[in-house]
PDB file of C-alpha atoms in Angstrom:
ATOM      1  CA  MET M 135      13.052  38.984  21.765  1.00  0.00           C
ATOM      2  CA  LYS M 136      13.106  35.418  20.460  1.00  0.00           C
ATOM      3  CA  ASN M 137      14.144  34.696  16.911  1.00  0.00           C
ATOM      4  CA  ARG M 138      11.169  33.460  14.932  1.00  0.00           C
ATOM      5  CA  ILE M 139      11.386  31.097  11.983  1.00  0.00           C
ATOM      6  CA  PRO M 140       9.749  32.517   8.859  1.00  0.00           C
ATOM      7  CA  ARG M 141       6.408  30.970   8.038  1.00  0.00           C
ATOM      8  CA  ALA M 142       7.590  29.797   4.601  1.00  0.00           C
ATOM      9  CA  GLU M 143      10.500  27.889   6.174  1.00  0.00           C
ATOM     10  CA  ARG M 144       8.244  26.359   8.842  1.00  0.00           C
ATOM     11  CA  GLU M 145       5.829  25.047   6.221  1.00  0.00           C
ATOM     12  CA  THR M 146       8.485  23.721   3.851  1.00  0.00           C
ATOM     13  CA  PRO M 147       8.819  20.166   5.324  1.00  0.00           C
ATOM     14  CA  ARG M 148       5.079  19.586   5.389  1.00  0.00           C
ATOM     15  CA  ALA M 149       4.661  20.940   1.875  1.00  0.00           C
ATOM     16  CA  GLY M 150       7.510  18.727   0.739  1.00  0.00           C
ATOM     17  CA  ARG M 151       5.852  15.603   2.131  1.00  0.00           C
ATOM     18  CA  LEU M 152       2.509  16.469   0.605  1.00  0.00           C
ATOM     19  CA  SER M 153       4.027  17.143  -2.789  1.00  0.00           C
ATOM     20  CA  THR M 154       5.915  13.843  -2.612  1.00  0.00           C
ATOM     21  CA  ILE M 155       2.792  11.762  -2.098  1.00  0.00           C
ATOM     22  CA  GLU M 156       0.484  13.846  -4.263  1.00  0.00           C
ATOM     23  CA  LYS M 157       2.736  13.656  -7.298  1.00  0.00           C
ATOM     24  CA  TYR M 158       1.194  10.240  -7.913  1.00  0.00           C
ATOM     25  CA  ASN M 159      -2.282  11.712  -8.321  1.00  0.00           C
ATOM     26  CA  SER M 160      -4.089  11.254 -11.636  1.00  0.00           C
ATOM     27  CA  THR M 161      -5.576  14.771 -11.602  1.00  0.00           C
ATOM     28  CA  VAL M 162      -3.515  15.967 -14.563  1.00  0.00           C
ATOM     29  CA  ASP M 163      -2.968  12.660 -16.312  1.00  0.00           C
ATOM     30  CA  ARG M 164      -6.680  12.056 -16.816  1.00  0.00           C
ATOM     31  CA  ARG M 165      -6.970  15.237 -18.899  1.00  0.00           C
ATOM     32  CA  THR M 166      -4.247  14.260 -21.361  1.00  0.00           C
ATOM     33  CA  ALA M 167      -4.690  12.651 -24.779  1.00  0.00           C
ATOM     34  CA  GLN M 168      -7.557  14.963 -25.764  1.00  0.00           C
ATOM     35  CA  ASN M 169      -6.115  15.705 -29.197  1.00  0.00           C
ATOM     36  CA  GLY M 170      -8.355  13.097 -30.814  1.00  0.00           C
ATOM     37  CA  PRO M 171     -11.696  14.822 -30.130  1.00  0.00           C
ATOM     38  CA  LEU M 172     -10.232  18.236 -31.017  1.00  0.00           C
ATOM     39  CA  VAL M 173      -8.829  16.989 -34.307  1.00  0.00           C
ATOM     40  CA  PHE M 174     -12.138  15.279 -35.081  1.00  0.00           C
ATOM     41  CA  SER M 175     -14.086  18.482 -34.396  1.00  0.00           C
ATOM     42  CA  ALA M 176     -11.710  20.476 -36.595  1.00  0.00           C
ATOM     43  CA  PHE M 177     -12.062  17.891 -39.350  1.00  0.00           C
ATOM     44  CA  ILE M 178     -15.872  17.993 -39.172  1.00  0.00           C
ATOM     45  CA  ALA M 179     -15.834  21.794 -39.289  1.00  0.00           C
ATOM     46  CA  VAL M 180     -13.542  21.899 -42.333  1.00  0.00           C
ATOM     47  CA  VAL M 181     -15.517  19.227 -44.178  1.00  0.00           C
ATOM     48  CA  VAL M 182     -18.912  20.849 -43.525  1.00  0.00           C
ATOM     49  CA  PHE M 183     -17.549  24.312 -44.324  1.00  0.00           C
ATOM     50  CA  GLY M 184     -16.106  23.050 -47.621  1.00  0.00           C
ATOM     51  CA  CYS M 185     -19.283  21.155 -48.549  1.00  0.00           C
ATOM     52  CA  VAL M 186     -21.499  24.198 -47.947  1.00  0.00           C
ATOM     53  CA  LEU M 187     -19.221  26.434 -50.011  1.00  0.00           C
ATOM     54  CA  ALA M 188     -19.100  23.841 -52.777  1.00  0.00           C
ATOM     55  CA  ALA M 189     -22.881  23.514 -52.741  1.00  0.00           C
ATOM     56  CA  GLY M 190     -23.245  27.303 -52.847  1.00  0.00           C
ATOM     57  CA  PHE M 191     -20.854  27.600 -55.766  1.00  0.00           C
ATOM     58  CA  ALA M 192     -22.668  24.809 -57.600  1.00  0.00           C
ATOM     59  CA  ILE M 193     -26.037  26.504 -57.064  1.00  0.00           C
ATOM     60  CA  ALA M 194     -25.155  30.207 -57.422  1.00  0.00           C
ATOM     61  CA  GLY M 195     -22.011  29.892 -59.496  1.00  0.00           C
ATOM     62  CA  THR M 196     -20.146  32.317 -57.227  1.00  0.00           C
ATOM     63  CA  PHE M 197     -19.134  32.978 -53.610  1.00  0.00           C
ATOM     64  CA  ASP M 198     -20.801  35.716 -51.585  1.00  0.00           C
ATOM     65  CA  VAL M 199     -20.836  36.739 -47.926  1.00  0.00           C
ATOM     66  CA  TRP M 200     -24.079  34.914 -47.221  1.00  0.00           C
ATOM     67  CA  TRP M 201     -22.696  31.607 -48.336  1.00  0.00           C
ATOM     68  CA  LEU M 202     -19.615  32.200 -46.204  1.00  0.00           C
ATOM     69  CA  LEU M 203     -21.777  32.996 -43.178  1.00  0.00           C
ATOM     70  CA  GLY M 204     -23.912  29.936 -43.864  1.00  0.00           C
ATOM     71  CA  ALA M 205     -20.823  27.750 -44.169  1.00  0.00           C
ATOM     72  CA  PHE M 206     -19.496  29.045 -40.836  1.00  0.00           C
ATOM     73  CA  ALA M 207     -22.874  28.437 -39.155  1.00  0.00           C
ATOM     74  CA  ALA M 208     -23.153  24.917 -40.577  1.00  0.00           C
ATOM     75  CA  ALA M 209     -19.593  24.043 -39.490  1.00  0.00           C
ATOM     76  CA  TRP M 210     -20.290  25.353 -36.004  1.00  0.00           C
ATOM     77  CA  LEU M 211     -23.506  23.344 -35.677  1.00  0.00           C
ATOM     78  CA  ALA M 212     -21.763  20.229 -36.989  1.00  0.00           C
ATOM     79  CA  THR M 213     -19.045  20.470 -34.344  1.00  0.00           C
ATOM     80  CA  MET M 214     -21.750  20.873 -31.687  1.00  0.00           C
ATOM     81  CA  ALA M 215     -23.654  17.818 -32.947  1.00  0.00           C
ATOM     82  CA  ALA M 216     -20.938  15.241 -33.741  1.00  0.00           C
ATOM     83  CA  HIS M 217     -18.479  14.110 -31.092  1.00  0.00           C
ATOM     84  CA  ILE M 218     -16.212  11.222 -30.264  1.00  0.00           C
ATOM     85  CA  ALA M 219     -15.337   9.753 -26.869  1.00  0.00           C
ATOM     86  CA  MET M 220     -12.091   7.928 -26.218  1.00  0.00           C
ATOM     87  CA  GLN M 221     -12.099   4.217 -25.423  1.00  0.00           C
ATOM     88  CA  TRP M 222     -11.835   4.840 -21.669  1.00  0.00           C
ATOM     89  CA  GLU M 223     -14.531   7.548 -21.531  1.00  0.00           C
ATOM     90  CA  LYS M 224     -18.228   7.525 -20.760  1.00  0.00           C
ATOM     91  CA  VAL M 225     -20.211  10.664 -21.587  1.00  0.00           C
ATOM     92  CA  VAL M 226     -23.235  11.755 -19.548  1.00  0.00           C
ATOM     93  CA  ILE M 227     -25.728  13.705 -21.707  1.00  0.00           C
ATOM     94  CA  PHE M 228     -28.504  15.944 -20.411  1.00  0.00           C
ATOM     95  CA  ARG M 229     -31.559  17.093 -22.376  1.00  0.00           C
ATOM     96  CA  PHE M 230     -33.274  20.261 -21.164  1.00  0.00           C
ATOM     97  CA  GLY M 231     -31.353  19.955 -17.903  1.00  0.00           C
ATOM     98  CA  LYS M 232     -32.409  16.366 -17.187  1.00  0.00           C
ATOM     99  CA  PHE M 233     -30.432  13.165 -17.509  1.00  0.00           C
ATOM    100  CA  ASN M 234     -31.003  11.564 -20.898  1.00  0.00           C
ATOM    101  CA  ARG M 235     -28.380   8.902 -21.582  1.00  0.00           C
ATOM    102  CA  VAL M 236     -24.791   7.740 -21.271  1.00  0.00           C
ATOM    103  CA  ALA M 237     -22.869   7.604 -24.559  1.00  0.00           C
ATOM    104  CA  GLY M 238     -19.470   6.417 -25.715  1.00  0.00           C
ATOM    105  CA  PRO M 239     -16.920   5.300 -26.394  1.00  0.00           C
ATOM    106  CA  GLY M 240     -16.696   6.194 -30.060  1.00  0.00           C
ATOM    107  CA  LEU M 241     -18.919   8.440 -32.169  1.00  0.00           C
ATOM    108  CA  TYR M 242     -22.037   9.993 -30.622  1.00  0.00           C
ATOM    109  CA  PHE M 243     -24.373  12.839 -31.529  1.00  0.00           C
ATOM    110  CA  THR M 244     -26.135  15.551 -29.567  1.00  0.00           C
ATOM    111  CA  ILE M 245     -28.836  18.027 -30.521  1.00  0.00           C
ATOM    112  CA  PRO M 246     -27.306  21.529 -30.453  1.00  0.00           C
ATOM    113  CA  PHE M 247     -28.709  23.866 -27.756  1.00  0.00           C
ATOM    114  CA  ILE M 248     -31.035  21.108 -26.500  1.00  0.00           C
ATOM    115  CA  GLU M 249     -28.597  18.465 -25.266  1.00  0.00           C
ATOM    116  CA  GLN M 250     -25.453  19.143 -23.285  1.00  0.00           C
ATOM    117  CA  THR M 251     -22.488  17.050 -22.244  1.00  0.00           C
ATOM    118  CA  ALA M 252     -22.538  17.120 -18.445  1.00  0.00           C
ATOM    119  CA  LEU M 253     -19.549  14.868 -17.723  1.00  0.00           C
ATOM    120  CA  LYS M 254     -16.854  12.839 -19.439  1.00  0.00           C
ATOM    121  CA  ALA M 255     -15.978  10.164 -16.910  1.00  0.00           C
ATOM    122  CA  ASP M 256     -12.563   8.529 -17.203  1.00  0.00           C
ATOM    123  CA  GLN M 257     -13.041   4.818 -16.455  1.00  0.00           C
ATOM    124  CA  ARG M 258      -9.371   3.929 -16.209  1.00  0.00           C
ATOM    125  CA  ILE M 259      -7.850   3.043 -12.843  1.00  0.00           C
ATOM    126  CA  MET M 260      -7.079   6.295 -11.066  1.00  0.00           C
ATOM    127  CA  VAL M 261      -4.364   6.944  -8.471  1.00  0.00           C
ATOM    128  CA  THR M 262      -4.820   9.255  -5.496  1.00  0.00           C
ATOM    129  CA  GLY M 263      -2.058   9.899  -2.994  1.00  0.00           C
ATOM    130  CA  PHE M 264      -3.207  10.994   0.442  1.00  0.00           C
ATOM    131  CA  GLY M 265      -1.778  11.271   3.916  1.00  0.00           C
ATOM    132  CA  ALA M 266      -2.498  11.895   7.578  1.00  0.00           C
ATOM    133  CA  GLU M 267      -0.368  14.615   9.146  1.00  0.00           C
ATOM    134  CA  GLU M 268       0.370  14.536  12.890  1.00  0.00           C
ATOM    135  CA  THR M 269      -2.481  12.113  13.585  1.00  0.00           C
ATOM    136  CA  LEU M 270      -2.788  10.759  17.133  1.00  0.00           C
ATOM    137  CA  THR M 271      -2.924   7.013  17.634  1.00  0.00           C
ATOM    138  CA  SER M 272      -4.941   5.357  20.410  1.00  0.00           C
ATOM    139  CA  ASP M 273      -1.895   5.646  22.716  1.00  0.00           C
ATOM    140  CA  LEU M 274      -1.600   9.388  21.910  1.00  0.00           C
ATOM    141  CA  VAL M 275       1.465   9.221  19.651  1.00  0.00           C
ATOM    142  CA  PRO M 276       1.526  11.696  16.716  1.00  0.00           C
ATOM    143  CA  ILE M 277       2.543   9.952  13.480  1.00  0.00           C
ATOM    144  CA  ASN M 278       2.555  10.790   9.773  1.00  0.00           C
ATOM    145  CA  VAL M 279       1.201   8.213   7.336  1.00  0.00           C
ATOM    146  CA  ASP M 280       1.260   8.320   3.531  1.00  0.00           C
ATOM    147  CA  ALA M 281      -0.904   6.015   1.410  1.00  0.00           C
ATOM    148  CA  VAL M 282      -1.968   5.487  -2.205  1.00  0.00           C
ATOM    149  CA  LEU M 283      -5.517   4.733  -3.328  1.00  0.00           C
ATOM    150  CA  PHE M 284      -6.371   2.924  -6.583  1.00  0.00           C
ATOM    151  CA  TRP M 285      -9.966   3.369  -7.751  1.00  0.00           C
ATOM    152  CA  MET M 286     -12.131   3.656 -10.851  1.00  0.00           C
ATOM    153  CA  VAL M 287     -15.521   4.966 -11.978  1.00  0.00           C
ATOM    154  CA  TRP M 288     -17.842   2.100 -12.850  1.00  0.00           C
ATOM    155  CA  ASP M 289     -21.085   4.108 -13.127  1.00  0.00           C
ATOM    156  CA  ALA M 290     -20.717   7.462 -14.909  1.00  0.00           C
ATOM    157  CA  LYS M 291     -24.340   8.411 -14.216  1.00  0.00           C
ATOM    158  CA  LYS M 292     -23.928   8.164 -10.438  1.00  0.00           C
ATOM    159  CA  ALA M 293     -20.564   9.933 -10.557  1.00  0.00           C
ATOM    160  CA  CYS M 294     -22.301  12.839 -12.294  1.00  0.00           C
ATOM    161  CA  LEU M 295     -25.564  12.985 -10.344  1.00  0.00           C
ATOM    162  CA  GLU M 296     -24.655  11.891  -6.807  1.00  0.00           C
ATOM    163  CA  VAL M 297     -21.556  13.989  -6.095  1.00  0.00           C
ATOM    164  CA  GLU M 298     -20.395  17.422  -7.229  1.00  0.00           C
ATOM    165  CA  ASN M 299     -16.673  16.571  -7.679  1.00  0.00           C
ATOM    166  CA  TYR M 300     -16.073  12.865  -7.390  1.00  0.00           C
ATOM    167  CA  TYR M 301     -12.286  13.114  -7.609  1.00  0.00           C
ATOM    168  CA  ASN M 302     -11.881  15.498  -4.658  1.00  0.00           C
ATOM    169  CA  SER M 303     -14.583  13.633  -2.730  1.00  0.00           C
ATOM    170  CA  VAL M 304     -12.685  10.351  -3.044  1.00  0.00           C
ATOM    171  CA  SER M 305      -9.488  12.014  -1.816  1.00  0.00           C
ATOM    172  CA  LEU M 306     -11.197  13.572   1.221  1.00  0.00           C
ATOM    173  CA  ALA M 307     -13.022  10.334   2.058  1.00  0.00           C
ATOM    174  CA  ALA M 308      -9.705   8.456   1.955  1.00  0.00           C
ATOM    175  CA  GLN M 309      -8.009  10.968   4.262  1.00  0.00           C
ATOM    176  CA  THR M 310     -10.875  10.819   6.769  1.00  0.00           C
ATOM    177  CA  ALA M 311     -10.889   7.021   6.777  1.00  0.00           C
ATOM    178  CA  LEU M 312      -7.117   6.932   7.308  1.00  0.00           C
ATOM    179  CA  ARG M 313      -7.298   9.285  10.287  1.00  0.00           C
ATOM    180  CA  ASP M 314     -10.129   7.274  11.855  1.00  0.00           C
ATOM    181  CA  ALA M 315      -8.238   3.998  11.400  1.00  0.00           C
ATOM    182  CA  ILE M 316      -5.068   5.439  12.941  1.00  0.00           C
ATOM    183  CA  GLY M 317      -7.018   6.830  15.891  1.00  0.00           C
ATOM    184  CA  ARG M 318      -8.355   3.355  16.728  1.00  0.00           C
ATOM    185  CA  ALA M 319      -4.937   1.621  16.699  1.00  0.00           C
ATOM    186  CA  SER M 320      -1.765   1.966  18.727  1.00  0.00           C
ATOM    187  CA  VAL M 321       1.504   3.006  17.123  1.00  0.00           C
ATOM    188  CA  SER M 322       2.841  -0.559  17.238  1.00  0.00           C
ATOM    189  CA  GLU M 323      -0.317  -1.897  15.566  1.00  0.00           C
ATOM    190  CA  VAL M 324      -0.066   0.698  12.798  1.00  0.00           C
ATOM    191  CA  ALA M 325       3.559  -0.248  12.161  1.00  0.00           C
ATOM    192  CA  ILE M 326       3.034  -4.022  12.281  1.00  0.00           C
ATOM    193  CA  ARG M 327      -0.485  -4.560  10.907  1.00  0.00           C
ATOM    194  CA  ARG M 328      -0.083  -2.812   7.551  1.00  0.00           C
ATOM    195  CA  ASN M 329      -1.973  -5.424   5.551  1.00  0.00           C
ATOM    196  CA  GLN M 330      -4.911  -5.407   7.952  1.00  0.00           C
ATOM    197  CA  LEU M 331      -4.950  -1.605   7.904  1.00  0.00           C
ATOM    198  CA  ASP M 332      -4.928  -1.594   4.083  1.00  0.00           C
ATOM    199  CA  GLN M 333      -7.901  -3.972   4.013  1.00  0.00           C
ATOM    200  CA  GLU M 334      -9.803  -1.947   6.604  1.00  0.00           C
ATOM    201  CA  LEU M 335      -9.257   1.295   4.683  1.00  0.00           C
ATOM    202  CA  GLN M 336     -10.385  -0.327   1.424  1.00  0.00           C
ATOM    203  CA  GLU M 337     -13.630  -1.542   2.981  1.00  0.00           C
ATOM    204  CA  VAL M 338     -14.422   1.798   4.627  1.00  0.00           C
ATOM    205  CA  ILE M 339     -13.668   3.890   1.524  1.00  0.00           C
ATOM    206  CA  GLU M 340     -15.554   1.432  -0.697  1.00  0.00           C
ATOM    207  CA  GLU M 341     -18.620   1.770   1.518  1.00  0.00           C
ATOM    208  CA  ARG M 342     -18.550   5.558   1.207  1.00  0.00           C
ATOM    209  CA  THR M 343     -17.828   5.803  -2.513  1.00  0.00           C
ATOM    210  CA  SER M 344     -19.980   2.973  -3.883  1.00  0.00           C
ATOM    211  CA  VAL M 345     -23.037   5.252  -3.858  1.00  0.00           C
ATOM    212  CA  TRP M 346     -21.095   7.605  -6.165  1.00  0.00           C
ATOM    213  CA  GLY M 347     -20.553   4.890  -8.771  1.00  0.00           C
ATOM    214  CA  ILE M 348     -16.908   4.461  -7.732  1.00  0.00           C
ATOM    215  CA  THR M 349     -15.174   1.236  -6.719  1.00  0.00           C
ATOM    216  CA  VAL M 350     -11.915   0.990  -4.781  1.00  0.00           C
ATOM    217  CA  MET M 351      -9.355  -1.435  -6.213  1.00  0.00           C
ATOM    218  CA  SER M 352      -6.822  -1.313  -3.378  1.00  0.00           C
ATOM    219  CA  VAL M 353      -5.241   0.877  -0.703  1.00  0.00           C
ATOM    220  CA  GLU M 354      -1.515   0.692   0.000  1.00  0.00           C
ATOM    221  CA  ILE M 355       0.278   2.409   2.869  1.00  0.00           C
ATOM    222  CA  ARG M 356       3.628   3.683   1.589  1.00  0.00           C
ATOM    223  CA  ASP M 357       5.302   5.274   4.604  1.00  0.00           C
ATOM    224  CA  ILE M 358       4.869   5.600   8.374  1.00  0.00           C
ATOM    225  CA  VAL M 359       6.914   8.312  10.076  1.00  0.00           C
ATOM    226  CA  ILE M 360       7.290   8.046  13.857  1.00  0.00           C
ATOM    227  CA  PRO M 361       8.908  10.833  15.960  1.00  0.00           C
ATOM    228  CA  GLN M 362      12.662  10.359  16.367  1.00  0.00           C
ATOM    229  CA  GLU M 363      12.599  10.297  20.159  1.00  0.00           C
ATOM    230  CA  LEU M 364       9.916   7.609  20.089  1.00  0.00           C
ATOM    231  CA  GLN M 365      11.927   5.562  17.586  1.00  0.00           C
ATOM    232  CA  GLU M 366      14.842   5.469  20.044  1.00  0.00           C
ATOM    233  CA  ALA M 367      12.549   4.436  22.899  1.00  0.00           C
ATOM    234  CA  MET M 368      10.940   1.699  20.790  1.00  0.00           C
ATOM    235  CA  SER M 369      14.384   0.459  19.715  1.00  0.00           C
ATOM    236  CA  ALA M 370      15.523   0.237  23.346  1.00  0.00           C
ATOM    237  CA  GLU M 371      12.308  -1.572  24.263  1.00  0.00           C
ATOM    238  CA  ALA M 372      12.790  -4.057  21.406  1.00  0.00           C
ATOM    239  CA  GLN M 373      16.404  -4.723  22.468  1.00  0.00           C
ATOM    240  CA  ALA M 374      15.308  -5.297  26.079  1.00  0.00           C
ATOM    241  CA  GLU M 375      12.593  -7.683  24.906  1.00  0.00           C
ATOM    242  CA  ARG M 376      15.089  -9.675  22.811  1.00  0.00           C
ATOM    243  CA  GLU M 377      17.538  -9.870  25.731  1.00  0.00           C
ATOM    244  CA  LYS M 378      14.718 -11.059  27.989  1.00  0.00           C
ATOM    245  CA  ASN M 379      13.777 -13.789  25.526  1.00  0.00           C
ATOM    246  CA  ALA M 380      17.413 -14.866  25.165  1.00  0.00           C
ATOM    247  CA  ARG M 381      17.839 -15.192  28.942  1.00  0.00           C
ATOM    248  CA  MET M 382      14.599 -17.144  29.229  1.00  0.00           C
ATOM    249  CA  VAL M 383      15.768 -19.579  26.559  1.00  0.00           C
ATOM    250  CA  LEU M 384      19.142 -19.958  28.321  1.00  0.00           C
ATOM    251  CA  ALA M 385      17.400 -20.622  31.634  1.00  0.00           C
ATOM    252  CA  GLU M 386      15.223 -23.287  30.011  1.00  0.00           C
ATOM    253  CA  VAL M 387      18.319 -24.973  28.559  1.00  0.00           C
ATOM    254  CA  GLU M 388      20.115 -24.913  31.908  1.00  0.00           C
ATOM    255  CA  LYS M 389      17.011 -26.361  33.562  1.00  0.00           C
ATOM    256  CA  ASP M 390      16.935 -29.242  31.085  1.00  0.00           C
ATOM    257  CA  ILE M 391      20.669 -29.902  31.493  1.00  0.00           C
ATOM    258  CA  SER M 392      20.426 -29.900  35.287  1.00  0.00           C
ATOM    259  CA  ALA M 393      17.527 -32.349  35.123  1.00  0.00           C
ATOM    260  CA  MET M 394      19.564 -34.710  32.943  1.00  0.00           C
ATOM    261  CA  LEU M 395      22.552 -34.424  35.295  1.00  0.00           C
ATOM    262  CA  VAL M 396      20.303 -35.295  38.242  1.00  0.00           C
ATOM    263  CA  ASP M 397      19.048 -38.363  36.377  1.00  0.00           C
ATOM    264  CA  ALA M 398      22.615 -39.401  35.580  1.00  0.00           C
ATOM    265  CA  ALA M 399      23.643 -38.902  39.212  1.00  0.00           C
ATOM    266  CA  ASN M 400      20.779 -41.149  40.354  1.00  0.00           C
ATOM    267  CA  VAL M 401      21.906 -43.862  37.947  1.00  0.00           C
ATOM    268  CA  TYR M 402      25.517 -43.671  39.144  1.00  0.00           C
ATOM    269  CA  GLU M 403      24.355 -43.707  42.780  1.00  0.00           C
ATOM    270  CA  GLU M 404      22.352 -46.887  42.290  1.00  0.00           C
ATOM    271  CA  ASN M 405      24.988 -48.714  40.235  1.00  0.00           C
ATOM    272  CA  GLU M 406      28.652 -48.466  41.219  1.00  0.00           C
ATOM    273  CA  LEU M 407      29.676 -50.335  38.115  1.00  0.00           C
ATOM    274  CA  ALA M 408      28.226 -47.563  35.965  1.00  0.00           C
ATOM    275  CA  VAL M 409      30.479 -45.044  37.719  1.00  0.00           C
ATOM    276  CA  ARG M 410      33.525 -47.170  36.993  1.00  0.00           C
ATOM    277  CA  LEU M 411      32.528 -47.576  33.359  1.00  0.00           C
ATOM    278  CA  ARG M 412      32.067 -43.830  33.100  1.00  0.00           C
ATOM    279  CA  THR M 413      35.535 -43.340  34.594  1.00  0.00           C
ATOM    280  CA  MET M 414      37.054 -45.662  32.029  1.00  0.00           C
ATOM    281  CA  HIS M 415      35.203 -43.926  29.202  1.00  0.00           C
ATOM    282  CA  LEU M 416      36.525 -40.526  30.267  1.00  0.00           C
ATOM    283  CA  LEU M 417      40.015 -42.009  30.489  1.00  0.00           C
ATOM    284  CA  TYR M 418      39.721 -43.485  27.023  1.00  0.00           C
ATOM    285  CA  GLU M 419      38.430 -40.219  25.543  1.00  0.00           C
ATOM    286  CA  SER M 420      41.363 -38.307  27.053  1.00  0.00           C
ATOM    287  CA  VAL M 421      44.076 -40.469  25.456  1.00  0.00           C
ATOM    288  CA  LYS M 422      42.574 -41.743  22.173  1.00  0.00           C
ATOM    289  CA  GLY M 423      43.476 -38.634  20.230  1.00  0.00           C
ATOM    290  CA  SER M 424      46.942 -37.993  21.631  1.00  0.00           C
ATOM    291  CA  GLY M 425      48.268 -41.535  21.891  1.00  0.00           C
ATOM    292  CA  GLY M 426      49.879 -40.779  25.274  1.00  0.00           C
ATOM    293  CA  THR M 427      50.385 -42.912  28.359  1.00  0.00           C
ATOM    294  CA  VAL M 428      48.221 -42.624  31.434  1.00  0.00           C
ATOM    295  CA  VAL M 429      49.604 -43.385  34.875  1.00  0.00           C
ATOM    296  CA  ILE M 430      46.815 -44.626  37.138  1.00  0.00           C
ATOM    297  CA  PRO M 431      47.193 -44.066  40.882  1.00  0.00           C
ATOM    298  CA  SER M 432      46.818 -47.036  43.158  1.00  0.00           C
ATOM    299  CA  ALA M 433      43.485 -45.748  44.428  1.00  0.00           C
ATOM    300  CA  TYR M 434      42.071 -45.907  40.927  1.00  0.00           C
ATOM    301  CA  SER M 435      43.756 -49.224  40.073  1.00  0.00           C
ATOM    302  CA  GLU M 436      41.920 -50.888  42.883  1.00  0.00           C
ATOM    303  CA  GLY M 437      38.695 -49.904  41.244  1.00  0.00           C
ATOM    304  CA  PHE M 438      39.710 -51.577  37.997  1.00  0.00           C
ATOM    305  CA  SER M 439      40.313 -55.027  39.509  1.00  0.00           C
ATOM    306  CA  ASP M 440      36.824 -56.449  39.148  1.00  0.00           C
ATOM    307  CA  ALA M 441      36.180 -58.972  36.412  1.00  0.00           C
ATOM    308  CA  ALA M 442      33.402 -56.793  34.986  1.00  0.00           C
ATOM    309  CA  LEU M 443      35.764 -53.889  34.586  1.00  0.00           C
ATOM    310  CA  ASP M 444      38.305 -56.165  32.928  1.00  0.00           C
ATOM    311  CA  LYS M 445      35.687 -57.065  30.351  1.00  0.00           C
ATOM    312  CA  ALA M 446      34.870 -53.380  29.889  1.00  0.00           C
ATOM    313  CA  ILE M 447      38.558 -52.599  29.355  1.00  0.00           C
ATOM    314  CA  ASP M 448      38.828 -55.424  26.821  1.00  0.00           C
ATOM    315  CA  GLY M 449      35.805 -53.979  25.043  1.00  0.00           C
ATOM    316  CA  LEU M 450      37.341 -50.519  24.990  1.00  0.00           C
ATOM    317  CA  LYS M 451      40.613 -51.918  23.637  1.00  0.00           C
ATOM    318  CA  SER M 452      38.876 -53.864  20.911  1.00  0.00           C
ATOM    319  CA  GLY M 453      36.939 -50.673  20.011  1.00  0.00           C
ATOM    320  CA  LYS M 454      40.213 -48.738  19.740  1.00  0.00           C
TER     321      LYS M 454
END
């Protein structure tokens, strides 16, 4: 019987990758800093409760249970009627179950039991981390891609009326768009064309979410994970391609050099004097740095007897 890996251990790497990318999500952050409205509601309740008790004492001259109950009721109604929205919030208010208005930021009022707060939309830039696990490219290579989406709610009414949960809907739309984009590209295109892929994802997600009152600021691909065995094959292919290019460049250089040598040979063939001048130049180059003495065989000395060569030698001496 084969040893089986426990399910928890098999799912650990995938869960680790998801938690790494999803830790950037704004799901929790957008619910922070709610102490202001709570403190304001508590303040309104205390003030109204104290005012009702003070009015009751001024009228009746004493406190009784009815005044206490009335003070509690008035404080409760006051907290249901007076609210504040933070600077980054827009509040969607319904009246008798129908859309009535969008309020905020700041102080706003609702009619108790008649008007309800349907949604408090956070209009700050939100961050959603998403990924594509084991997604096949157009050349059938499974890769893992992590990306980050920056977006914001620009129309609170649409975000409330057009979609049930706009935050989860944006995340799912981003994942679907990423998988579709990967499926249309090869693994090399995904690795090289990151900027084009970011732009394509932004346009696709923007098209889907604009009807929800949501605009996409940008999409950024953070990580592309290719299988290890494919990485080695791609590395070998890249090295072979570089070696091929290097040999082609070397062949081009050798071709150019051989062409120049052929031209030089044609010049020397047509002009014997040029060959002799070249011989003298090589001789001069060989001894100018060492200061030695060169013994010229008789076969070469015969070639230096012409008057033209004598002038060339005089020129070389004067140049030395």
